[in-house]
């Protein structure tokens, strides 16, 4: 990227657990420039203007809008970014499928690039690819996701996307699958006890919230007389930075909103 203007980035949520690491990463990346932060409480960062709202920051102009805030405000922020022609890169989880569809349509109309990724960690993305393979061969799958005690949404965005990937693989395997459909695959929430987890896309998800954890996910596959376990652990928030850096760079060349880092990686 040498010889080019740095990518001008606005960050919302700069004083949160993720936001602090994101600000550090942007400041350490020579071809990124932090041009503003959004903070309704007016907190300051040296040398960077603070704006009280996303709209106020975006009307100053920027290339990319990075959001690590809360499920309550993220949709409004992402929509404001698209309306201002600023590429959204959204890490905040909790957007509904309807909100994601609406944001994708709005970005598509403007041919604006952007990325929504519930998990920027490379290992989590690779887990998603492996899940799609294993779901073709193992009829049972359950997800256990574990996060720090302050995580607001449950199940995690990553667990929801993982369940969807398993469901997609099951559907596309069709008659070529290595197993006969079993009740667990089509079970519904109503038919099962709550202690069997929240069933999403036919896959039970179990959520754990405890201090001392960052972000962890185990996917257990069951077959005839055998199980196979995939596990990913994020022990520091720096794990999300290489993927986020890549998403910011890719957002500059995309002409649509891409959902999931796995769809951005070559
Ligand atoms: P956090 O520590 O609670 O940080 C959220 C920050 O957003 C807080 O500083 C909060 O301000 C701020 N905020 C709230 N409303 C705002 C608004 N209207 N404008 C600007 N800032 C606002 O949470 P976190 O652990 O950093 O996580 C943030 C989000 O990222 C969550 O949705 C989490 O699930 C997600 N996440 C995603 C990934 C990924 O790879 N995609 C990885 C980890 C986490 P106050 O300090 O005033 O409350």
mmCIF file of C-alpha atoms and ligand atoms in Angstrom:
data_model
loop_
_atom_site.group_PDB
_atom_site.id
_atom_site.type_symbol
_atom_site.label_atom_id
_atom_site.label_comp_id
_atom_site.label_asym_id
_atom_site.label_seq_id
_atom_site.Cartn_x
_atom_site.Cartn_y
_atom_site.Cartn_z
ATOM 1 C CA UNK A 1 0.000 0.000 0.000
ATOM 2 C CA UNK A 2 3.072 2.252 0.003
ATOM 3 C CA UNK A 3 2.735 5.458 -2.009
ATOM 4 C CA UNK A 4 -1.032 5.536 -1.422
ATOM 5 C CA UNK A 5 -2.998 7.710 0.976
ATOM 6 C CA UNK A 6 -3.525 5.933 4.300
ATOM 7 C CA UNK A 7 -6.995 4.459 4.848
ATOM 8 C CA UNK A 8 -8.931 6.922 7.049
ATOM 9 C CA UNK A 9 -10.758 5.036 9.813
ATOM 10 C CA UNK A 10 -13.420 6.088 12.342
ATOM 11 C CA UNK A 11 -13.891 3.811 15.380
ATOM 12 C CA UNK A 12 -17.054 3.482 17.470
ATOM 13 C CA UNK A 13 -16.585 1.800 20.844
ATOM 14 C CA UNK A 14 -12.948 2.937 21.189
ATOM 15 C CA UNK A 15 -13.005 2.693 24.990
ATOM 16 C CA UNK A 16 -14.418 -0.836 25.148
ATOM 17 C CA UNK A 17 -12.406 -4.020 25.652
ATOM 18 C CA UNK A 18 -12.139 -4.625 21.902
ATOM 19 C CA UNK A 19 -12.065 -0.948 20.941
ATOM 20 C CA UNK A 20 -8.873 -0.240 22.922
ATOM 21 C CA UNK A 21 -7.038 -3.041 21.083
ATOM 22 C CA UNK A 22 -8.473 -1.859 17.753
ATOM 23 C CA UNK A 23 -7.244 1.717 18.322
ATOM 24 C CA UNK A 24 -3.775 0.383 19.149
ATOM 25 C CA UNK A 25 -3.732 -1.776 15.994
ATOM 26 C CA UNK A 26 -4.808 1.167 13.776
ATOM 27 C CA UNK A 27 -2.200 3.460 15.301
ATOM 28 C CA UNK A 28 0.508 0.828 14.709
ATOM 29 C CA UNK A 29 -0.483 0.190 11.073
ATOM 30 C CA UNK A 30 1.382 2.635 8.795
ATOM 31 C CA UNK A 31 -1.253 2.594 6.039
ATOM 32 C CA UNK A 32 -4.179 3.257 8.435
ATOM 33 C CA UNK A 33 -5.016 6.640 9.970
ATOM 34 C CA UNK A 34 -7.440 7.068 12.881
ATOM 35 C CA UNK A 35 -9.449 10.177 11.934
ATOM 36 C CA UNK A 36 -12.110 10.097 14.648
ATOM 37 C CA UNK A 37 -13.791 8.173 17.417
ATOM 38 C CA UNK A 38 -17.486 8.044 18.348
ATOM 39 C CA UNK A 39 -18.158 8.361 22.060
ATOM 40 C CA UNK A 40 -21.414 9.798 23.437
ATOM 41 C CA UNK A 41 -19.680 10.268 26.814
ATOM 42 C CA UNK A 42 -17.096 12.591 25.223
ATOM 43 C CA UNK A 43 -14.011 10.645 26.334
ATOM 44 C CA UNK A 44 -10.796 11.782 24.649
ATOM 45 C CA UNK A 45 -7.883 10.098 22.894
ATOM 46 C CA UNK A 46 -4.772 12.174 22.344
ATOM 47 C CA UNK A 47 -4.574 13.659 18.865
ATOM 48 C CA UNK A 48 -7.892 12.210 17.631
ATOM 49 C CA UNK A 49 -11.217 14.115 17.536
ATOM 50 C CA UNK A 50 -14.116 12.653 19.544
ATOM 51 C CA UNK A 51 -17.629 12.911 18.072
ATOM 52 C CA UNK A 52 -20.845 12.460 20.079
ATOM 53 C CA UNK A 53 -22.568 10.330 17.424
ATOM 54 C CA UNK A 54 -21.750 8.218 14.384
ATOM 55 C CA UNK A 55 -23.517 10.746 12.141
ATOM 56 C CA UNK A 56 -21.348 13.616 13.429
ATOM 57 C CA UNK A 57 -18.140 11.624 12.826
ATOM 58 C CA UNK A 58 -19.207 10.307 9.421
ATOM 59 C CA UNK A 59 -20.179 13.711 8.074
ATOM 60 C CA UNK A 60 -16.492 14.701 8.448
ATOM 61 C CA UNK A 61 -15.656 12.017 5.838
ATOM 62 C CA UNK A 62 -13.683 8.756 6.212
ATOM 63 C CA UNK A 63 -12.947 5.619 4.209
ATOM 64 C CA UNK A 64 -13.939 2.968 6.770
ATOM 65 C CA UNK A 65 -16.177 2.903 9.860
ATOM 66 C CA UNK A 66 -15.207 0.242 12.422
ATOM 67 C CA UNK A 67 -17.794 -0.686 15.065
ATOM 68 C CA UNK A 68 -17.241 -2.615 18.320
ATOM 69 C CA UNK A 69 -20.143 -1.300 20.400
ATOM 70 C CA UNK A 70 -23.375 -2.974 21.504
ATOM 71 C CA UNK A 71 -26.243 -4.857 19.821
ATOM 72 C CA UNK A 72 -28.541 -1.893 20.585
ATOM 73 C CA UNK A 73 -26.650 0.703 18.533
ATOM 74 C CA UNK A 74 -24.763 -1.238 15.860
ATOM 75 C CA UNK A 75 -27.545 -1.330 13.234
ATOM 76 C CA UNK A 76 -28.042 2.463 13.383
ATOM 77 C CA UNK A 77 -24.291 2.997 13.138
ATOM 78 C CA UNK A 78 -23.839 0.660 10.161
ATOM 79 C CA UNK A 79 -26.779 2.243 8.371
ATOM 80 C CA UNK A 80 -25.407 5.756 8.992
ATOM 81 C CA UNK A 81 -22.035 4.663 7.589
ATOM 82 C CA UNK A 82 -23.632 3.340 4.385
ATOM 83 C CA UNK A 83 -25.799 6.481 4.038
ATOM 84 C CA UNK A 84 -22.608 8.579 4.239
ATOM 85 C CA UNK A 85 -20.795 6.393 1.673
ATOM 86 C CA UNK A 86 -18.314 5.178 4.336
ATOM 87 C CA UNK A 87 -17.465 1.441 4.245
ATOM 88 C CA UNK A 88 -18.674 -0.351 7.391
ATOM 89 C CA UNK A 89 -16.487 -2.999 9.042
ATOM 90 C CA UNK A 90 -18.652 -4.390 11.809
ATOM 91 C CA UNK A 91 -17.348 -6.550 14.643
ATOM 92 C CA UNK A 92 -20.253 -5.999 17.022
ATOM 93 C CA UNK A 93 -22.426 -9.103 17.289
ATOM 94 C CA UNK A 94 -26.188 -9.307 17.730
ATOM 95 C CA UNK A 95 -27.394 -7.924 14.364
ATOM 96 C CA UNK A 96 -30.568 -9.803 13.330
ATOM 97 C CA UNK A 97 -30.733 -11.620 9.958
ATOM 98 C CA UNK A 98 -33.280 -8.978 8.851
ATOM 99 C CA UNK A 99 -30.930 -6.131 9.793
ATOM 100 C CA UNK A 100 -28.042 -7.801 7.960
ATOM 101 C CA UNK A 101 -30.219 -8.293 4.860
ATOM 102 C CA UNK A 102 -31.285 -4.644 4.975
ATOM 103 C CA UNK A 103 -27.691 -3.385 5.354
ATOM 104 C CA UNK A 104 -26.547 -5.659 2.503
ATOM 105 C CA UNK A 105 -29.277 -4.293 0.230
ATOM 106 C CA UNK A 106 -28.397 -0.687 1.089
ATOM 107 C CA UNK A 107 -24.670 -1.258 0.495
ATOM 108 C CA UNK A 108 -25.469 -3.137 -2.736
ATOM 109 C CA UNK A 109 -27.514 -0.211 -4.066
ATOM 110 C CA UNK A 110 -24.563 2.117 -3.481
ATOM 111 C CA UNK A 111 -22.003 -0.500 -4.631
ATOM 112 C CA UNK A 112 -20.242 0.127 -1.342
ATOM 113 C CA UNK A 113 -17.798 -2.390 0.156
ATOM 114 C CA UNK A 114 -17.927 -3.538 3.749
ATOM 115 C CA UNK A 115 -17.549 -6.522 6.075
ATOM 116 C CA UNK A 116 -19.700 -7.859 8.908
ATOM 117 C CA UNK A 117 -17.838 -10.560 10.853
ATOM 118 C CA UNK A 118 -18.896 -12.004 14.199
ATOM 119 C CA UNK A 119 -15.388 -13.374 14.615
ATOM 120 C CA UNK A 120 -12.182 -11.919 13.180
ATOM 121 C CA UNK A 121 -9.924 -14.661 14.619
ATOM 122 C CA UNK A 122 -8.283 -16.745 11.918
ATOM 123 C CA UNK A 123 -8.697 -19.992 13.888
ATOM 124 C CA UNK A 124 -12.425 -19.447 14.248
ATOM 125 C CA UNK A 125 -12.755 -18.859 10.517
ATOM 126 C CA UNK A 126 -10.824 -22.027 9.719
ATOM 127 C CA UNK A 127 -13.027 -23.905 12.193
ATOM 128 C CA UNK A 128 -16.017 -22.818 10.111
ATOM 129 C CA UNK A 129 -14.484 -24.385 7.005
ATOM 130 C CA UNK A 130 -13.765 -27.655 8.834
ATOM 131 C CA UNK A 131 -17.278 -27.732 10.271
ATOM 132 C CA UNK A 132 -18.706 -27.640 6.743
ATOM 133 C CA UNK A 133 -16.631 -30.712 5.844
ATOM 134 C CA UNK A 134 -17.371 -32.706 9.010
ATOM 135 C CA UNK A 135 -21.129 -32.066 8.868
ATOM 136 C CA UNK A 136 -21.268 -34.154 5.695
ATOM 137 C CA UNK A 137 -20.059 -37.227 7.574
ATOM 138 C CA UNK A 138 -21.335 -36.917 11.161
ATOM 139 C CA UNK A 139 -25.124 -36.899 11.735
ATOM 140 C CA UNK A 140 -24.978 -35.261 15.188
ATOM 141 C CA UNK A 141 -23.394 -31.934 16.118
ATOM 142 C CA UNK A 142 -23.600 -29.708 19.192
ATOM 143 C CA UNK A 143 -21.891 -26.381 19.924
ATOM 144 C CA UNK A 144 -20.586 -25.150 23.276
ATOM 145 C CA UNK A 145 -19.555 -21.494 23.255
ATOM 146 C CA UNK A 146 -17.837 -19.902 26.258
ATOM 147 C CA UNK A 147 -17.249 -16.167 26.755
ATOM 148 C CA UNK A 148 -16.420 -13.621 29.466
ATOM 149 C CA UNK A 149 -19.195 -12.737 31.897
ATOM 150 C CA UNK A 150 -19.907 -9.306 30.333
ATOM 151 C CA UNK A 151 -20.805 -10.547 26.851
ATOM 152 C CA UNK A 152 -24.281 -9.168 26.182
ATOM 153 C CA UNK A 153 -25.632 -11.497 23.488
ATOM 154 C CA UNK A 154 -26.204 -15.260 23.750
ATOM 155 C CA UNK A 155 -25.754 -17.442 21.841
ATOM 156 C CA UNK A 156 -22.651 -15.847 20.336
ATOM 157 C CA UNK A 157 -22.688 -14.616 16.740
ATOM 158 C CA UNK A 158 -19.974 -17.156 15.940
ATOM 159 C CA UNK A 159 -22.102 -20.036 17.275
ATOM 160 C CA UNK A 160 -25.078 -18.929 15.168
ATOM 161 C CA UNK A 161 -22.928 -18.741 12.031
ATOM 162 C CA UNK A 162 -21.401 -22.158 12.852
ATOM 163 C CA UNK A 163 -24.858 -23.736 13.233
ATOM 164 C CA UNK A 164 -25.891 -22.185 9.912
ATOM 165 C CA UNK A 165 -22.755 -23.624 8.244
ATOM 166 C CA UNK A 166 -23.598 -27.092 9.598
ATOM 167 C CA UNK A 167 -27.196 -26.784 8.355
ATOM 168 C CA UNK A 168 -25.999 -25.631 4.922
ATOM 169 C CA UNK A 169 -23.568 -28.551 4.659
ATOM 170 C CA UNK A 170 -26.311 -31.009 5.670
ATOM 171 C CA UNK A 171 -28.645 -29.611 3.023
ATOM 172 C CA UNK A 172 -26.069 -29.547 0.263
ATOM 173 C CA UNK A 173 -24.869 -33.081 1.085
ATOM 174 C CA UNK A 174 -28.385 -34.310 0.207
ATOM 175 C CA UNK A 175 -28.408 -37.923 -0.941
ATOM 176 C CA UNK A 176 -24.614 -38.117 -1.019
ATOM 177 C CA UNK A 177 -24.352 -37.828 2.764
ATOM 178 C CA UNK A 178 -22.685 -40.679 4.614
ATOM 179 C CA UNK A 179 -25.554 -41.094 7.097
ATOM 180 C CA UNK A 180 -29.322 -41.394 7.353
ATOM 181 C CA UNK A 181 -31.125 -38.350 8.830
ATOM 182 C CA UNK A 182 -31.806 -38.863 12.549
ATOM 183 C CA UNK A 183 -34.225 -37.064 14.880
ATOM 184 C CA UNK A 184 -31.457 -34.947 16.463
ATOM 185 C CA UNK A 185 -30.825 -33.253 13.150
ATOM 186 C CA UNK A 186 -34.376 -31.977 12.810
ATOM 187 C CA UNK A 187 -35.214 -31.526 16.474
ATOM 188 C CA UNK A 188 -37.031 -28.393 17.515
ATOM 189 C CA UNK A 189 -36.702 -26.307 20.647
ATOM 190 C CA UNK A 190 -40.245 -27.176 21.705
ATOM 191 C CA UNK A 191 -39.592 -30.898 21.558
ATOM 192 C CA UNK A 192 -36.576 -30.778 23.822
ATOM 193 C CA UNK A 193 -35.738 -29.731 27.356
ATOM 194 C CA UNK A 194 -34.144 -26.257 27.729
ATOM 195 C CA UNK A 195 -31.105 -27.916 29.253
ATOM 196 C CA UNK A 196 -30.393 -29.462 25.833
ATOM 197 C CA UNK A 197 -29.479 -25.997 24.603
ATOM 198 C CA UNK A 198 -31.009 -23.481 22.201
ATOM 199 C CA UNK A 199 -31.616 -25.229 18.881
ATOM 200 C CA UNK A 200 -30.485 -23.062 15.990
ATOM 201 C CA UNK A 201 -30.756 -24.435 12.430
ATOM 202 C CA UNK A 202 -31.165 -27.927 13.942
ATOM 203 C CA UNK A 203 -28.000 -27.635 16.059
ATOM 204 C CA UNK A 204 -28.135 -27.316 19.881
ATOM 205 C CA UNK A 205 -26.021 -24.411 21.207
ATOM 206 C CA UNK A 206 -24.921 -24.216 24.858
ATOM 207 C CA UNK A 207 -23.693 -20.828 26.149
ATOM 208 C CA UNK A 208 -21.377 -20.347 29.130
ATOM 209 C CA UNK A 209 -20.495 -16.897 30.603
ATOM 210 C CA UNK A 210 -17.663 -16.820 33.159
ATOM 211 C CA UNK A 211 -14.954 -14.373 34.256
ATOM 212 C CA UNK A 212 -11.488 -15.402 33.112
ATOM 213 C CA UNK A 213 -12.708 -16.411 29.647
ATOM 214 C CA UNK A 214 -12.249 -14.406 26.426
ATOM 215 C CA UNK A 215 -13.888 -16.282 23.500
ATOM 216 C CA UNK A 216 -13.935 -20.056 23.083
ATOM 217 C CA UNK A 217 -15.942 -22.527 21.022
ATOM 218 C CA UNK A 218 -16.129 -26.314 20.891
ATOM 219 C CA UNK A 219 -18.049 -28.180 18.191
ATOM 220 C CA UNK A 220 -18.705 -31.839 18.959
ATOM 221 C CA UNK A 221 -19.627 -34.185 16.128
ATOM 222 C CA UNK A 222 -21.131 -37.617 16.808
ATOM 223 C CA UNK A 223 -21.285 -40.625 14.494
ATOM 224 C CA UNK A 224 -21.707 -44.373 14.947
ATOM 225 C CA UNK A 225 -19.423 -45.300 17.843
ATOM 226 C CA UNK A 226 -17.176 -42.253 17.399
ATOM 227 C CA UNK A 227 -16.988 -38.533 18.118
ATOM 228 C CA UNK A 228 -14.807 -35.807 16.689
ATOM 229 C CA UNK A 229 -14.201 -32.525 18.549
ATOM 230 C CA UNK A 230 -13.074 -29.175 17.145
ATOM 231 C CA UNK A 231 -12.010 -26.525 19.629
ATOM 232 C CA UNK A 232 -10.886 -22.932 19.238
ATOM 233 C CA UNK A 233 -9.608 -20.714 22.077
ATOM 234 C CA UNK A 234 -8.987 -16.998 21.942
ATOM 235 C CA UNK A 235 -6.831 -16.078 24.917
ATOM 236 C CA UNK A 236 -6.170 -12.412 24.022
ATOM 237 C CA UNK A 237 -8.073 -9.806 22.019
ATOM 238 C CA UNK A 238 -5.027 -9.284 19.785
ATOM 239 C CA UNK A 239 -6.144 -12.562 18.114
ATOM 240 C CA UNK A 240 -8.832 -10.575 16.276
ATOM 241 C CA UNK A 241 -6.475 -7.924 14.861
ATOM 242 C CA UNK A 242 -4.928 -9.623 11.767
ATOM 243 C CA UNK A 243 -8.429 -10.510 10.520
ATOM 244 C CA UNK A 244 -9.753 -7.030 11.261
ATOM 245 C CA UNK A 245 -6.794 -5.426 9.466
ATOM 246 C CA UNK A 246 -7.494 -7.610 6.441
ATOM 247 C CA UNK A 247 -11.221 -6.738 6.531
ATOM 248 C CA UNK A 248 -10.443 -2.994 6.556
ATOM 249 C CA UNK A 249 -8.141 -3.427 3.560
ATOM 250 C CA UNK A 250 -10.640 -5.626 1.670
ATOM 251 C CA UNK A 251 -13.535 -3.246 2.363
ATOM 252 C CA UNK A 252 -11.696 -0.706 0.199
ATOM 253 C CA UNK A 253 -11.813 -2.979 -2.862
ATOM 254 C CA UNK A 254 -15.216 -4.686 -2.407
ATOM 255 C CA UNK A 255 -18.418 -3.348 -3.987
ATOM 256 C CA UNK A 256 -20.820 -5.115 -1.593
ATOM 257 C CA UNK A 257 -21.211 -6.056 2.036
ATOM 258 C CA UNK A 258 -19.596 -9.414 2.809
ATOM 259 C CA UNK A 259 -20.786 -11.376 5.857
ATOM 260 C CA UNK A 260 -18.163 -13.557 7.575
ATOM 261 C CA UNK A 261 -14.380 -13.229 7.414
ATOM 262 C CA UNK A 262 -14.259 -16.680 5.795
ATOM 263 C CA UNK A 263 -15.842 -15.054 2.722
ATOM 264 C CA UNK A 264 -13.081 -12.451 2.549
ATOM 265 C CA UNK A 265 -10.104 -14.795 2.892
ATOM 266 C CA UNK A 266 -8.653 -16.149 -0.357
HETATM 267 P P1 LIG B 1 -17.432 -3.520 25.686
HETATM 268 O O1 LIG B 1 -16.157 -3.632 26.451
HETATM 269 O O2 LIG B 1 -18.710 -3.429 26.466
HETATM 270 O O3 LIG B 1 -17.319 -2.246 24.713
HETATM 271 C C1 LIG B 1 -18.387 -1.661 24.051
HETATM 272 C C2 LIG B 1 -18.106 -0.162 23.993
HETATM 273 O O4 LIG B 1 -19.092 0.460 23.163
HETATM 274 C C3 LIG B 1 -18.173 0.504 25.365
HETATM 275 O O5 LIG B 1 -17.013 1.282 25.584
HETATM 276 C C4 LIG B 1 -19.409 1.390 25.245
HETATM 277 O O6 LIG B 1 -19.317 2.570 25.997
HETATM 278 C C5 LIG B 1 -19.395 1.707 23.756
HETATM 279 N N1 LIG B 1 -20.669 2.233 23.271
HETATM 280 C C6 LIG B 1 -21.937 1.920 23.665
HETATM 281 N N2 LIG B 1 -22.831 2.652 22.976
HETATM 282 C C7 LIG B 1 -22.106 3.432 22.135
HETATM 283 C C8 LIG B 1 -22.475 4.428 21.166
HETATM 284 N N3 LIG B 1 -23.753 4.763 20.928
HETATM 285 N N4 LIG B 1 -21.468 5.051 20.480
HETATM 286 C C9 LIG B 1 -20.174 4.734 20.704
HETATM 287 N N5 LIG B 1 -19.760 3.823 21.629
HETATM 288 C C10 LIG B 1 -20.734 3.180 22.324
HETATM 289 O O7 LIG B 1 -17.597 -4.740 24.698
HETATM 290 P P2 LIG B 1 -16.452 -5.542 23.893
HETATM 291 O O8 LIG B 1 -16.072 -6.756 24.642
HETATM 292 O O9 LIG B 1 -15.402 -4.600 23.442
HETATM 293 O O10 LIG B 1 -17.299 -6.054 22.637
HETATM 294 C C11 LIG B 1 -17.918 -5.146 21.734
HETATM 295 C C12 LIG B 1 -18.668 -5.943 20.678
HETATM 296 O O11 LIG B 1 -17.710 -6.653 19.861
HETATM 297 C C13 LIG B 1 -19.610 -7.015 21.233
HETATM 298 O O12 LIG B 1 -20.765 -7.071 20.418
HETATM 299 C C14 LIG B 1 -18.820 -8.303 21.090
HETATM 300 O O13 LIG B 1 -19.635 -9.444 20.976
HETATM 301 C C15 LIG B 1 -18.081 -8.028 19.798
HETATM 302 N N6 LIG B 1 -16.861 -8.799 19.580
HETATM 303 C C16 LIG B 1 -16.606 -9.151 18.294
HETATM 304 C C17 LIG B 1 -15.445 -9.808 17.961
HETATM 305 C C18 LIG B 1 -15.169 -10.139 16.524
HETATM 306 O O14 LIG B 1 -14.151 -10.773 16.225
HETATM 307 N N7 LIG B 1 -16.029 -9.736 15.606
HETATM 308 C C19 LIG B 1 -14.510 -10.153 18.955
HETATM 309 C C20 LIG B 1 -14.797 -9.787 20.275
HETATM 310 C C21 LIG B 1 -15.968 -9.086 20.567
HETATM 311 P P3 LIG B 1 -19.411 2.546 27.621
HETATM 312 O O15 LIG B 1 -18.009 2.327 28.050
HETATM 313 O O16 LIG B 1 -19.917 3.893 27.916
HETATM 314 O O17 LIG B 1 -20.365 1.458 27.989
#
